[in-house]
XYZ file of C-alpha atoms in Angstrom:
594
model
C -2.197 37.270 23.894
C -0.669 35.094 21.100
C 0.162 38.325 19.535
C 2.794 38.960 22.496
C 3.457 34.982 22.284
C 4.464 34.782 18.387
C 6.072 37.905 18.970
C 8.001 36.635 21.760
C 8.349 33.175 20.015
C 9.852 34.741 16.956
C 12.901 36.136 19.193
C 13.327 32.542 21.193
C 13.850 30.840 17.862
C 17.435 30.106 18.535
C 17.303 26.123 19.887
C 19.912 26.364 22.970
C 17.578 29.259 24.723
C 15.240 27.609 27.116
C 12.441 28.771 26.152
C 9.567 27.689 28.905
C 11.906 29.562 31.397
C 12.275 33.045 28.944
C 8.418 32.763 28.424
C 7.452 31.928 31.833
C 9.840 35.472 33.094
C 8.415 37.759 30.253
C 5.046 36.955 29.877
C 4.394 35.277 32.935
C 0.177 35.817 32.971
C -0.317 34.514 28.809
C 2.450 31.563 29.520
C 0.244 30.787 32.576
C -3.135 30.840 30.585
C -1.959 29.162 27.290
C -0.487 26.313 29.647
C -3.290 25.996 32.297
C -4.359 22.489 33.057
C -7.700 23.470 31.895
C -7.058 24.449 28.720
C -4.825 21.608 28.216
C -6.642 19.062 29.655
C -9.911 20.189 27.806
C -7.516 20.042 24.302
C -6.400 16.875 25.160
C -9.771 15.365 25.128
C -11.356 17.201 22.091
C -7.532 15.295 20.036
C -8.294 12.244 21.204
C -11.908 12.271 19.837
C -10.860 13.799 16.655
C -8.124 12.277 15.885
C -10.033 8.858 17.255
C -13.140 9.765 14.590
C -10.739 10.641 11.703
C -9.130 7.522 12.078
C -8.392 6.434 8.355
C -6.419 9.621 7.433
C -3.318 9.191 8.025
C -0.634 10.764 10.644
C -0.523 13.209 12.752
C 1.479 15.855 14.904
C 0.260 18.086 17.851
C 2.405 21.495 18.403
C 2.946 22.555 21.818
C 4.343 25.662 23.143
C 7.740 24.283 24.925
C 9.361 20.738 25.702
C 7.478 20.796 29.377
C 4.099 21.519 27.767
C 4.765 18.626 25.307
C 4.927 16.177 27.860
C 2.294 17.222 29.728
C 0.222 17.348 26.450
C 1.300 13.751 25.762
C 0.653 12.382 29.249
C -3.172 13.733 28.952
C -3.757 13.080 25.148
C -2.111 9.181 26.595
C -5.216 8.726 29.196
C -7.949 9.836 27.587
C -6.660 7.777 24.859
C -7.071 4.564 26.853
C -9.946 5.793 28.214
C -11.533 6.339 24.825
C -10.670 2.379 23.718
C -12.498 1.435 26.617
C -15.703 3.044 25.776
C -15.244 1.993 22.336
C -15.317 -1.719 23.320
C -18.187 -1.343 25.369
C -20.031 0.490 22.272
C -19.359 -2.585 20.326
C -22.658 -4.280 21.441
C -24.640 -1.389 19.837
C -23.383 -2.070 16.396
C -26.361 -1.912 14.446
C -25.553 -4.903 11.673
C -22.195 -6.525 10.927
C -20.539 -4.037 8.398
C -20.748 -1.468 11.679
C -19.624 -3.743 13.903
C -17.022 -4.596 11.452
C -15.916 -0.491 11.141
C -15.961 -0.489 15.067
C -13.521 -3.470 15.021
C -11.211 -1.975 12.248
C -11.001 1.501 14.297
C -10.832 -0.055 18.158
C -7.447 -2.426 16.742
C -6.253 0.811 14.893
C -6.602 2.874 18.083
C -5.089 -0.314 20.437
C -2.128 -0.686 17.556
C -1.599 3.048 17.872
C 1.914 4.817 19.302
C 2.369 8.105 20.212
C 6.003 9.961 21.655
C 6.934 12.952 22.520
C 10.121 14.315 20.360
C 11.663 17.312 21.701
C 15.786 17.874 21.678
C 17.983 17.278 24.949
C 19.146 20.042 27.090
C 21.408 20.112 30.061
C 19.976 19.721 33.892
C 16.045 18.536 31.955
C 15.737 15.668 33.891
C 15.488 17.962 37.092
C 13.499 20.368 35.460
C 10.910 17.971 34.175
C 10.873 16.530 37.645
C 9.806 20.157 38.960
C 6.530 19.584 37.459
C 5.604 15.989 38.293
C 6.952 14.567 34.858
C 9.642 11.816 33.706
C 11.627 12.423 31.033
C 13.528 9.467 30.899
C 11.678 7.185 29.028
C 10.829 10.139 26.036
C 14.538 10.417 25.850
C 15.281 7.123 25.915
C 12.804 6.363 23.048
C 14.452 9.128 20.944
C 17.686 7.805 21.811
C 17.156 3.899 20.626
C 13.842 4.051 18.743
C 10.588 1.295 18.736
C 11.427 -2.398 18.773
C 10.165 -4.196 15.933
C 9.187 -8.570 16.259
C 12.445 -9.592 15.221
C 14.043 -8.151 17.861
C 15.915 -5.201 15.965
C 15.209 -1.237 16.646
C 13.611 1.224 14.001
C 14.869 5.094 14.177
C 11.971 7.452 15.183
C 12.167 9.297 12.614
C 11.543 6.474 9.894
C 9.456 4.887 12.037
C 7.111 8.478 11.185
C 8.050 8.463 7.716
C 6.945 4.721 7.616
C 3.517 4.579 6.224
C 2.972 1.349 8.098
C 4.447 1.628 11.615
C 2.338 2.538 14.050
C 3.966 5.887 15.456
C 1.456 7.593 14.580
C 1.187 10.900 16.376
C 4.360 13.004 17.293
C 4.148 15.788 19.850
C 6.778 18.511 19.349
C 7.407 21.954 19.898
C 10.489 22.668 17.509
C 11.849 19.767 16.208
C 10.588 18.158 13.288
C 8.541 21.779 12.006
C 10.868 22.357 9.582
C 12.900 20.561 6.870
C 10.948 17.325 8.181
C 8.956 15.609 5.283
C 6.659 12.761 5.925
C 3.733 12.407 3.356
C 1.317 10.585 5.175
C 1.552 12.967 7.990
C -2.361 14.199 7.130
C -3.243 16.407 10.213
C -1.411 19.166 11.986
C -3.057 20.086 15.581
C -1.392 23.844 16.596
C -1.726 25.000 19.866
C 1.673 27.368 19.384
C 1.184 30.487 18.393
C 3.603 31.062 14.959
C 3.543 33.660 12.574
C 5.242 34.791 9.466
C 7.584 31.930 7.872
C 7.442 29.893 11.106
C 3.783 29.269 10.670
C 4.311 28.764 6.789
C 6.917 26.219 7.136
C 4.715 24.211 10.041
C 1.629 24.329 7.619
C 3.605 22.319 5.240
C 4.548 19.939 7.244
C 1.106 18.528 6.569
C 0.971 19.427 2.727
C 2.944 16.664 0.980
C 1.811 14.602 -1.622
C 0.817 10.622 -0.722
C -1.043 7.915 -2.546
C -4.403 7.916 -0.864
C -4.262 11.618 0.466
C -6.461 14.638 -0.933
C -5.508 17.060 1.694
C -4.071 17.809 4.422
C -5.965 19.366 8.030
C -4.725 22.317 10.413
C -6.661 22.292 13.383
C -6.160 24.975 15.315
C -6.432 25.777 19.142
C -5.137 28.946 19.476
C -6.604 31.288 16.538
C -4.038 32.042 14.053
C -6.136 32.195 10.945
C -5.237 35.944 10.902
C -1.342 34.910 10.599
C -2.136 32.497 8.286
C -3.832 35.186 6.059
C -1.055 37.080 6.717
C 1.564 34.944 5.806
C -0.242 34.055 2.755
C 0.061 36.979 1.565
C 3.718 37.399 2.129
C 5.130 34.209 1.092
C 2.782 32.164 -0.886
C 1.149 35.020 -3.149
C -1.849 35.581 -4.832
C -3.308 36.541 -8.478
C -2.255 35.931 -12.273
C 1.323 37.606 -11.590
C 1.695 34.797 -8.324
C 3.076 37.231 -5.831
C 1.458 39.945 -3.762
C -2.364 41.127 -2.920
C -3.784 38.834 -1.094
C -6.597 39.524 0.523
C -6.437 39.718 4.217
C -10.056 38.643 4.347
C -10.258 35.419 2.468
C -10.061 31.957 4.079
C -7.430 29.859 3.158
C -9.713 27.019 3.948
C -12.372 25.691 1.660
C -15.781 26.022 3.756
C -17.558 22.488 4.754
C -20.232 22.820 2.340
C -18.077 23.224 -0.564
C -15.774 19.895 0.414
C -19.239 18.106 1.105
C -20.686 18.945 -2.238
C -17.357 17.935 -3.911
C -17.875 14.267 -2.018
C -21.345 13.996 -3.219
C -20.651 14.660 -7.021
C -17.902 11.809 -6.856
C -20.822 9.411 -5.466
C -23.111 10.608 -7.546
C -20.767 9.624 -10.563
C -20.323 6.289 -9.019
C -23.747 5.907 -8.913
C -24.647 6.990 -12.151
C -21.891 4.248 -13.691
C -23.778 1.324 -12.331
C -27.295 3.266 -12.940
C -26.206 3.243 -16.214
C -26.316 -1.266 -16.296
C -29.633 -1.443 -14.069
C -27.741 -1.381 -10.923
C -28.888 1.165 -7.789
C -25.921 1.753 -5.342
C -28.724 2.086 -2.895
C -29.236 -1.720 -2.867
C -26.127 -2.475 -1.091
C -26.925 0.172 1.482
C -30.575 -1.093 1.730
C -30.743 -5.096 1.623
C -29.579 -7.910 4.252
C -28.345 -11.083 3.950
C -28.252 -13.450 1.005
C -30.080 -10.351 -1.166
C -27.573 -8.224 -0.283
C -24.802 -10.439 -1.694
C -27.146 -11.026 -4.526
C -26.796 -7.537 -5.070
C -22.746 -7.272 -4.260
C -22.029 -10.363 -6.824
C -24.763 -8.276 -9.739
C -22.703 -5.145 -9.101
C -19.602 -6.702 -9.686
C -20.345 -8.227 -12.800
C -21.282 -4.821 -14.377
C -17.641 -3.440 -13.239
C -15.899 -6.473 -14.357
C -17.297 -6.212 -18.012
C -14.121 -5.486 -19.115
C -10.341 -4.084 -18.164
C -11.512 -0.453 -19.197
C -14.679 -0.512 -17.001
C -12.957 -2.092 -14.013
C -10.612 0.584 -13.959
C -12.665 3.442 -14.264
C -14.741 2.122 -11.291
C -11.685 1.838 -9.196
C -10.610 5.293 -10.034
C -13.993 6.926 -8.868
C -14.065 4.524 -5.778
C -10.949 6.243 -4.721
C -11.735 9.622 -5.334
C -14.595 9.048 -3.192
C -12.327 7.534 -0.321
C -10.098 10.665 -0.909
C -12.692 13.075 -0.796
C -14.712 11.562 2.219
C -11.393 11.876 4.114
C -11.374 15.606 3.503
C -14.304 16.404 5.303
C -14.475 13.373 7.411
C -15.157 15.756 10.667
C -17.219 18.242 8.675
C -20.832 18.521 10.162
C -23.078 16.494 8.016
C -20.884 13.801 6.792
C -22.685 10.798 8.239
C -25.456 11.767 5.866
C -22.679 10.086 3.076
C -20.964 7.379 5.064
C -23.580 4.312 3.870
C -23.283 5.039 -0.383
C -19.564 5.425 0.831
C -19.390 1.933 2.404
C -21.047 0.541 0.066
C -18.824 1.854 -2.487
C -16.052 0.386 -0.212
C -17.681 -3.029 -0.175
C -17.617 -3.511 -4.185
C -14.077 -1.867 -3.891
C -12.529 -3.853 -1.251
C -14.070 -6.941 -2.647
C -12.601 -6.091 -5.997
C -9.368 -5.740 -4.326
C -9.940 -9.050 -2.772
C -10.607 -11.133 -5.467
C -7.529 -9.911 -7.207
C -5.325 -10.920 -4.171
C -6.712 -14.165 -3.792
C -7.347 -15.081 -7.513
C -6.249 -18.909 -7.520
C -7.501 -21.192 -10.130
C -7.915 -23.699 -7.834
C -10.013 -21.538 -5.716
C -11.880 -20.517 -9.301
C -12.684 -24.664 -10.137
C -13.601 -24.847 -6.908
C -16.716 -22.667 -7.504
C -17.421 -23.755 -11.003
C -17.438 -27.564 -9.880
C -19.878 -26.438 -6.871
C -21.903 -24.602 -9.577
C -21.552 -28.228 -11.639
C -22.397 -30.440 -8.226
C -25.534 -27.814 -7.533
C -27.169 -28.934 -10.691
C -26.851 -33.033 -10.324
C -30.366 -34.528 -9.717
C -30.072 -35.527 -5.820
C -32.508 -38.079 -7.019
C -30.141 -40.103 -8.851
C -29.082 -43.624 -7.410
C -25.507 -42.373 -8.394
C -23.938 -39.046 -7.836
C -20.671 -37.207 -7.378
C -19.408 -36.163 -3.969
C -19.499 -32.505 -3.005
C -16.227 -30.888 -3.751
C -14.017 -30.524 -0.090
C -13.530 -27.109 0.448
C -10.347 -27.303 1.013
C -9.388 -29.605 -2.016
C -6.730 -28.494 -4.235
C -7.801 -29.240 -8.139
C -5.574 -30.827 -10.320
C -6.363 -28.484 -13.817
C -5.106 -31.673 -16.032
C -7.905 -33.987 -14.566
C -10.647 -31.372 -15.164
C -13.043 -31.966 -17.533
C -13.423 -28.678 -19.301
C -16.352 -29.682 -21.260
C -18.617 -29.815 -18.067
C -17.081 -26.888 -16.961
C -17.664 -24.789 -20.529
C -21.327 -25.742 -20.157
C -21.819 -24.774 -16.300
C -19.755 -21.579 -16.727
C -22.413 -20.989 -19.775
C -24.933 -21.100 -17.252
C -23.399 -18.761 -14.813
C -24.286 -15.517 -14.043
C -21.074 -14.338 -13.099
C -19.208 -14.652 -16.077
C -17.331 -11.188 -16.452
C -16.453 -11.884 -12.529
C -15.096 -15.302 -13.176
C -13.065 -14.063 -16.101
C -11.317 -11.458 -13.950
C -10.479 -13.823 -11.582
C -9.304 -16.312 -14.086
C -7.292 -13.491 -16.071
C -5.949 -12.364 -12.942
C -4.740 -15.943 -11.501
C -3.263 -16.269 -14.662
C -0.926 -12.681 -14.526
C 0.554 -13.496 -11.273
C 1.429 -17.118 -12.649
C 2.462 -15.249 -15.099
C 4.412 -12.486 -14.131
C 6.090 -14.850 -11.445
C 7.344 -17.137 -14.603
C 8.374 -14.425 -16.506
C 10.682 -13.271 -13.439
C 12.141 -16.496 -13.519
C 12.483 -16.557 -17.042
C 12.149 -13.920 -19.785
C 12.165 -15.708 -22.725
C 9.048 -16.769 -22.039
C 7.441 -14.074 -23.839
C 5.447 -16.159 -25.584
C 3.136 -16.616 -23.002
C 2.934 -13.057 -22.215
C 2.431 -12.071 -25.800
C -0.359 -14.902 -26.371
C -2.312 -13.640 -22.706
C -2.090 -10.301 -24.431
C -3.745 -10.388 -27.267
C -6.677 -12.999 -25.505
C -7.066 -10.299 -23.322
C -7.386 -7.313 -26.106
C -9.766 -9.202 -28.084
C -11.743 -9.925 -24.578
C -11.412 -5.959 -24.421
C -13.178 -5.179 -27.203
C -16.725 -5.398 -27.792
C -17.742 -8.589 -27.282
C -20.042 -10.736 -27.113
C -21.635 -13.774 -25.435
C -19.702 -15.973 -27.396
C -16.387 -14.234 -26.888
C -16.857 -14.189 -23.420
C -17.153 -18.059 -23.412
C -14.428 -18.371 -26.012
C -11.806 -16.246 -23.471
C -13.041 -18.173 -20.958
C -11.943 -21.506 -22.451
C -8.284 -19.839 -24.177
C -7.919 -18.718 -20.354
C -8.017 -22.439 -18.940
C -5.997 -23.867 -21.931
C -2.848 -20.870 -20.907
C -3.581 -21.624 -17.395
C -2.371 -25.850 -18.368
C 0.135 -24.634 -20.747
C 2.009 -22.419 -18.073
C 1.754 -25.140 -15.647
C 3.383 -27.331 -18.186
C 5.873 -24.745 -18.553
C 6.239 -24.209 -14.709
C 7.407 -28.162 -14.835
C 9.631 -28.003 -18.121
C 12.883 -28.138 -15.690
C 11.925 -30.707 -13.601
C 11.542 -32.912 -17.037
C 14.958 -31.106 -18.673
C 16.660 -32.530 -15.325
C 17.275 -29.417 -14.183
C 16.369 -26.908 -11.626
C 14.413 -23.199 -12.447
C 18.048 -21.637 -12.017
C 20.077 -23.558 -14.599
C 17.053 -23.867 -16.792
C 17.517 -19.841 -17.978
C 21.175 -20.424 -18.746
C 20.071 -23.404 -20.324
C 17.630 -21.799 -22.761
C 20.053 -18.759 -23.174
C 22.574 -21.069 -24.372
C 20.965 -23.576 -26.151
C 20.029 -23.510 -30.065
C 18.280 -25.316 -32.422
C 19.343 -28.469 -34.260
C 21.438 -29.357 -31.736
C 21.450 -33.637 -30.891
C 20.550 -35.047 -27.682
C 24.448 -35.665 -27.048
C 25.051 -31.971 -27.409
C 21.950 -30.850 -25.894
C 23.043 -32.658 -22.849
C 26.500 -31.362 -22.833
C 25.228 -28.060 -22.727
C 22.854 -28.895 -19.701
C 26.024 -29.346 -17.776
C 27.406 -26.263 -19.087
C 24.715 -24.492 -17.719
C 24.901 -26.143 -14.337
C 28.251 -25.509 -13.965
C 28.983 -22.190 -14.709
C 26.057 -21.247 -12.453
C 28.203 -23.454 -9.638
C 31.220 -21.099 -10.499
C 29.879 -17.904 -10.394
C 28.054 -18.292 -6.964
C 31.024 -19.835 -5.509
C 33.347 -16.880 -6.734
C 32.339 -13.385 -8.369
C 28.148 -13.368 -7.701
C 29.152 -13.661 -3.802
C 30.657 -10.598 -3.386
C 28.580 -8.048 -2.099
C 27.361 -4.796 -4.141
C 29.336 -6.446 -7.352
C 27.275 -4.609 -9.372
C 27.885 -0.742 -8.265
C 32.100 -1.048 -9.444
C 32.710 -1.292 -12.907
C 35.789 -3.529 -12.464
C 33.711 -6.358 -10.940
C 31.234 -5.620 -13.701
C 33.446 -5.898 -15.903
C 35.440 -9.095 -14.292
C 32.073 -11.114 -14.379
C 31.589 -10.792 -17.759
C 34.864 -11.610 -18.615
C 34.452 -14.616 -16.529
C 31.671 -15.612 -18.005
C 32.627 -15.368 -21.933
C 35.893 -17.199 -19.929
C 34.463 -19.796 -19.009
C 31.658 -20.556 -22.611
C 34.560 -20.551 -24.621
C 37.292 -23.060 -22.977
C 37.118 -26.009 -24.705
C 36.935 -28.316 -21.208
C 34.283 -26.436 -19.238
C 32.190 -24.049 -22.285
C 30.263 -24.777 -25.484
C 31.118 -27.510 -27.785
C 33.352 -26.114 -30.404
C 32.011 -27.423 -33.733
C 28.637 -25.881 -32.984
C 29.568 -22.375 -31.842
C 30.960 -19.714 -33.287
C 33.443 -17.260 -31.430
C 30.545 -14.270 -31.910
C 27.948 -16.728 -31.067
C 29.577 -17.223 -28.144
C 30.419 -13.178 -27.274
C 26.676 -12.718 -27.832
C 25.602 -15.428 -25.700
C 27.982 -14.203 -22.858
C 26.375 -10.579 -23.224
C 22.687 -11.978 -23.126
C 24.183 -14.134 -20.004
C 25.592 -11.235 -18.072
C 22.375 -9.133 -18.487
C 20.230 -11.832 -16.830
C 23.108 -12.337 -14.041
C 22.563 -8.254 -13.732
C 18.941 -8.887 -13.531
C 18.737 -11.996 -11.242
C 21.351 -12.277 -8.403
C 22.016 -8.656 -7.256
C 22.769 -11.330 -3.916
C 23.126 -14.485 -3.175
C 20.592 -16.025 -2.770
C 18.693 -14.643 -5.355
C 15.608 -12.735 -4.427
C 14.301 -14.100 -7.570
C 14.753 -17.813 -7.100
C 15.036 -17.885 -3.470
C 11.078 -18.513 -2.153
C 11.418 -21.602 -4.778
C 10.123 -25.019 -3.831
C-alpha cells in the first residue's frame, strides 16, 4: 500500500495538481485506509502523548498525506491536546515532592503556552472543498496570511515565528510546504505519516537534522513504515564506506538502537558523578535527601565545582552533554531509570546558572552580614539589628574587616567568590561598554582572577576575596567619576579621548565643553541619519566633521596645547568610538542609563 502511495506521490509532485482528488480517483481503497478516522484519530492521540512527554526537545512537524488530511490531523491532534492539559492538572496533586511537582508545572505552562497551525498553500474553490468534509479553512488561511500577534500589538510571519527558538509555534502540520529548502534548527522531531521515497524522503529527513545549541539529534517517528525507503535512499544519496558513495547495506538501521543511546546517557552521568566522587561528594545525595540536608548537600556540591574557573567549566560542559543525551532517548523504554541523577544534575546546573544571573554584591553582603548577625551572642544587652532582606548595602559603609573574618569562617568560600567575581564582570563589562579606556580595570580583574586560577590556597582564596571587594569600590568610584567631572557617561568618553596630561584646570575645563558640544552637534546633524554607517560618503562626512569641528579655533581644542597630528589622531580615535557607540540615536549603549 504505501508502495502504490510513494509511487503515486512521486508523479503528483507538481504543486498546482490537487492531489487528495488524483489520489482519492486512483487509489481509491489505500487513500481510504491511510485517511480513515481510525487511523487518524488513533495517531492523533499517540502525538499528543509523545510529543506531550518529550516536551523539552524542541520543535516539531507532523506530515500528512494532502491539505484535507492536514486539517483534519490538526483538528484531532488540537482536542486531545486540551484534553491532555486537563488530565495533567488534575495529576498535579500526585506529585510526589516539590522538584516533581515543579517538572509537572514547567511541562503543563509549556503545553498551555503551546501553538500549533496548519500550513498548506492556497488553491482555487478550497474553501468549498474543505467545507465538503466538515472543516473551515478560513482561519488556517488567514493565519498564514497575517501571522501570530505578539503583546505589543504587531504581527510575526509564520515562518519566523518557526524559525524563532522562542515563540511558541511549535508544531507545524504540512503536507508539501515547508519539506524542502525550509531550515529551522530547533525543529527536533519529524512525525511522517506520508509515504515518500527516494530524494523526497531524504530531503524531509533533514528537515529535522540541523545543527542547534542544545540539540544532539534529531527524531523521525514514523506511522506509516518507510524504514525500507529510508535504507534505500541511504544508499542512493547519502552513501556508505571509506570511498563515501555506494554499498550500503539494505539491512542496516539507520537508527541507533535504544540500548546503545541509553548506555551513551549513562557514561555522561557516570562522568559527572565520578567528578564530584572525586572531592567526597555522591550525586546520589541530591537524589536521596529532603529538606534542609538536601540543600546542605546542593550548597557542598557547589563549592567543589566552583573551586576554580577551569573546574566550573568542565562541570557545565558534562551537565550539558547529559541534558543533550537524555533528550535523545527521552521516549526510549527505560529512561525513567536515569531521570533522578539527571535532575539532580539539573539542580547544581540550573542553580549555577542562577547564581550567575543574579550575582549582585549587594545580594552577596547581604549573606555575609547574615553570616556576621548569626554569630552575635543574643545574650548581649546590645546587639545589631537583623539585616532587612530587602536592604540595599552601601559597599563604602561596610566594614570589611568583620566581613574578612566571617567570610574566613564560611564554608562556602569558592561559591561566594564566583558570585563576587561574577557581580564584578557584568559591572564590569557594562563599564567597559560605556567606556573602553577603562582597561585598567579589566586588566587588574584579570590577573586577580589568574592567580585565583592557579593552585591556591587557603590564603589566596581569602586574599582574592578581599582584592575582589576593593575592585568592586574602585569601579563604583569609577561608575561616579562623571557625575564629579560635571558631566554625564556620554561626554565623559569624549572627554577622556580628548583630554591629556598636564593640562590646568582652565584648560581642562575648556575641553569639558568641547566634549559636550561636539556630542550636541553630531546628534543634532550627521549621527541622526539613519544607517550612516553602511555609505562611505557619510562615513567619511562624519569624520571630517569631527576633525572639523577639534580644530576651529572657536568651538575645538585650545591651540597652544595641540598639535595639528594630535588633533588628526584624536579625531580618528573619536570616530571609531562614534562607529562603536551610536549606530542610532539613542544609543543602545547609553540609552537604559539612569
Amino acid at each position: 500500500l504505501n508502495e502504490r502511495i510513494a509511487e503515486k506521490l512521486a508523479e503528483l509532485e507538481i504543486d498546482d495538481v490537487d492531489v487528495q482528488q488524483r489520489l482519492e480517483r486512483e487509489l481509491k481503497r489505500d487513500y481510504h485506509i491511510i485517511t480513515a478516522s481510525s487511523r487518524l484519530d488513533q495517531i492523533a492521540r499517540d502525538f499528543v502523548t509523545h510529543y506531550s512527554y518529550a516536551w523539552e526537545t524542541g520543535k516539531a512537524m507532523f506530515v500528512c498525506l494532502d491539505k484535507i488530511t492536514c486539517v483534519r490531523m490538526h483538528k484531532l491532534i488540537d482536542f486531545y491536546w486540551q484534553e491532555a492539559i486537563k488530565t495533567k492538572e488534575r495529576e498535579l496533586t500526585f506529585a510526589a515532592d516539590e522538584q516533581d511537582l515543579a517538572w509537572r508545572e514547567r511541562q503543563l505552562s509549556w503545553m498551555k503556552e503551546t501553538l500549533m497551525a496548519v500550513v498548506v498553500s492556497e488553491e482555487q474553490g478550497e474553501v468549498a472543498k474543505f467545507e465538503k468534509w466538515g472543516l473551515d479553512i478560513k482561519p488556517h488561511r488567514q493565519l498564514l496570511k497575517t501571522g501570530f500577534q505578539l503583546p505589543d500589538g504587531s504581527r510575526l510571519d509564520m515562518e519566523e515565528a518557526f524559525k524563532a527558538t522562542t515563540h511558541p509555534f511549535r508544531v507545524a502540520v504540512v503536507c508539501a510546504m515547508w519539506l524542502t529548502g525550509f531550515d529551522v534548527p530547533t525543529l527536533s522531531t519529524l512525525y511522517l505519516d506520508k509515504p515518500l521515497k527516494a530524494h523526497t524522503l531524504m530531503q524531509a529527513i533533514a528537515r529535522a537534522n540541523r545543527v542547534a545549541e542544545g540539540k544532539n539529534n534529531g527524531l523521525i517517528v514514523d506511522y506509516c513504515g518507510i524504514l525500507k525507503n529510508l535504507r534505500k535512499a541511504l544508499a542512493t544519496f547519502a552513501g556508505a564506506g571509506d570511498e563515501g558513495h555506494g554499498g550500503a547495506d539494505d539491512n542496516k538501521d539507520p537508527a541507533k538502537p535504544n540500548e546503545e543511546l541509553l548506555q551513551s546517557l549513562n557514561e555522561s552521568i557516570s562522568f559527572v558523578a565520578e567528578f564530584l566522587r572525586k572531592k567526597n561528594f555522591e550525586l546520589h545525595k541530591i537524589v536521596t535527601e529532603t529538606g534542609f540536608a538536601k540543600n546542605a548537600a546542593i550548597v557542598q556540591a557547589k563549592e567543589i565545582i566552583n573551586q576554580n574557573d577551569e573546574t566550573r567549566k568542565r562541570f557545565e560542559v558534562m551537565a550539558r552533554e547529559v541534558f543533550n543525551k537524555f533528550k535523545a532517548c527521552i521516549n526510549c523504554p527505560g529512561i525513567n531509570a536515569y531521570r533522578d541523577l539527571r535532575d539532580a544534575i539539573n539542580i547544581l546546573y540550573k542553580s549555577l546558572q542562577a547564581d550567575k544571573e543574579k550575582a549582585d554584591i549587594s545580594d552577596i553582603m547581604k549573606q555575609l552580614y547574615e553570616i556576621v548577625d548569626g554569630s552575635i551572642d543574643t545574650s548581649c544587652k546590645v546587639s545589631e539589628p537583623k539585616p532587612d532582606s530587602g536592604r540595599i548595602y552601601d559597599i563604602s559603609q561596610i566594614d570589611f574587616e568583620r566581613l574578612k573574618q566571617e567570610f574566613a569562617r564560611s564554608e562556602q568560600k569558592n561559591t561566594t567568590v564566583q558570585s563576587l567575581k561574577q557581580a564584578l564582570e557584568k559591572k564590569l563589562a557594562r563599564l567597559m561598554m560605556q567606556n573602553p579606556l577603562r582597561t585598567d580595570y579589566q586588566e587588574h580583574y584579570e590577573k586577580l582572577v589568574k592567580e585565583y586560577n592557579q593552585e591556591k590556597d587557603l590564603v589566596l582564596i581569602e586574599k582574592t576575596f578581599e582584592a575582589l571587594l576593593k575592585l568592586h569600590e574602585a569601579l563604583s568610584h569609577e561608575e561616579k567619576r562623571a557625575l564629579r567631572e560635571g558631566l554625564d557617561e556620554e561626554s565623559l568618553v569624549l572627554f577622556d579621548l580628548l583630554n591629556k596630561p598636564n593640562l590646568n584646570p582652565k584648560e581642562i575645563g575648556k575641553i569639558k565643553q568641547v566634549a559636550m558640544s561636539l556630542l550636541a552637534n553630531l546628534k543634532a546633524e550627521h549621527l541622526k541619519f539613519e544607517n550612516w554607517q553602511q555609505k562611505e560618503s557619510t562615513r567619511d562626512a562624519l569624520k571630517q566633521q569631527v576633525y572639523d569641528f577639534l580644530y576651529d579655533e572657536r568651538t575645538g581644542l585650545p591651540v597652544d596645547d595641540y598639535e595639528e597630528e594630535e588633533i588628526a589622531e584624536i579625531s580618528e580615535k573619536v570616530f571609531l568610538h562614534l562607529y562603536r557607540a551610536y549606530p542610532r540615536l539613542p544609543s543602545p549603549i547609553y540609552s537604559n542609563l539612569v
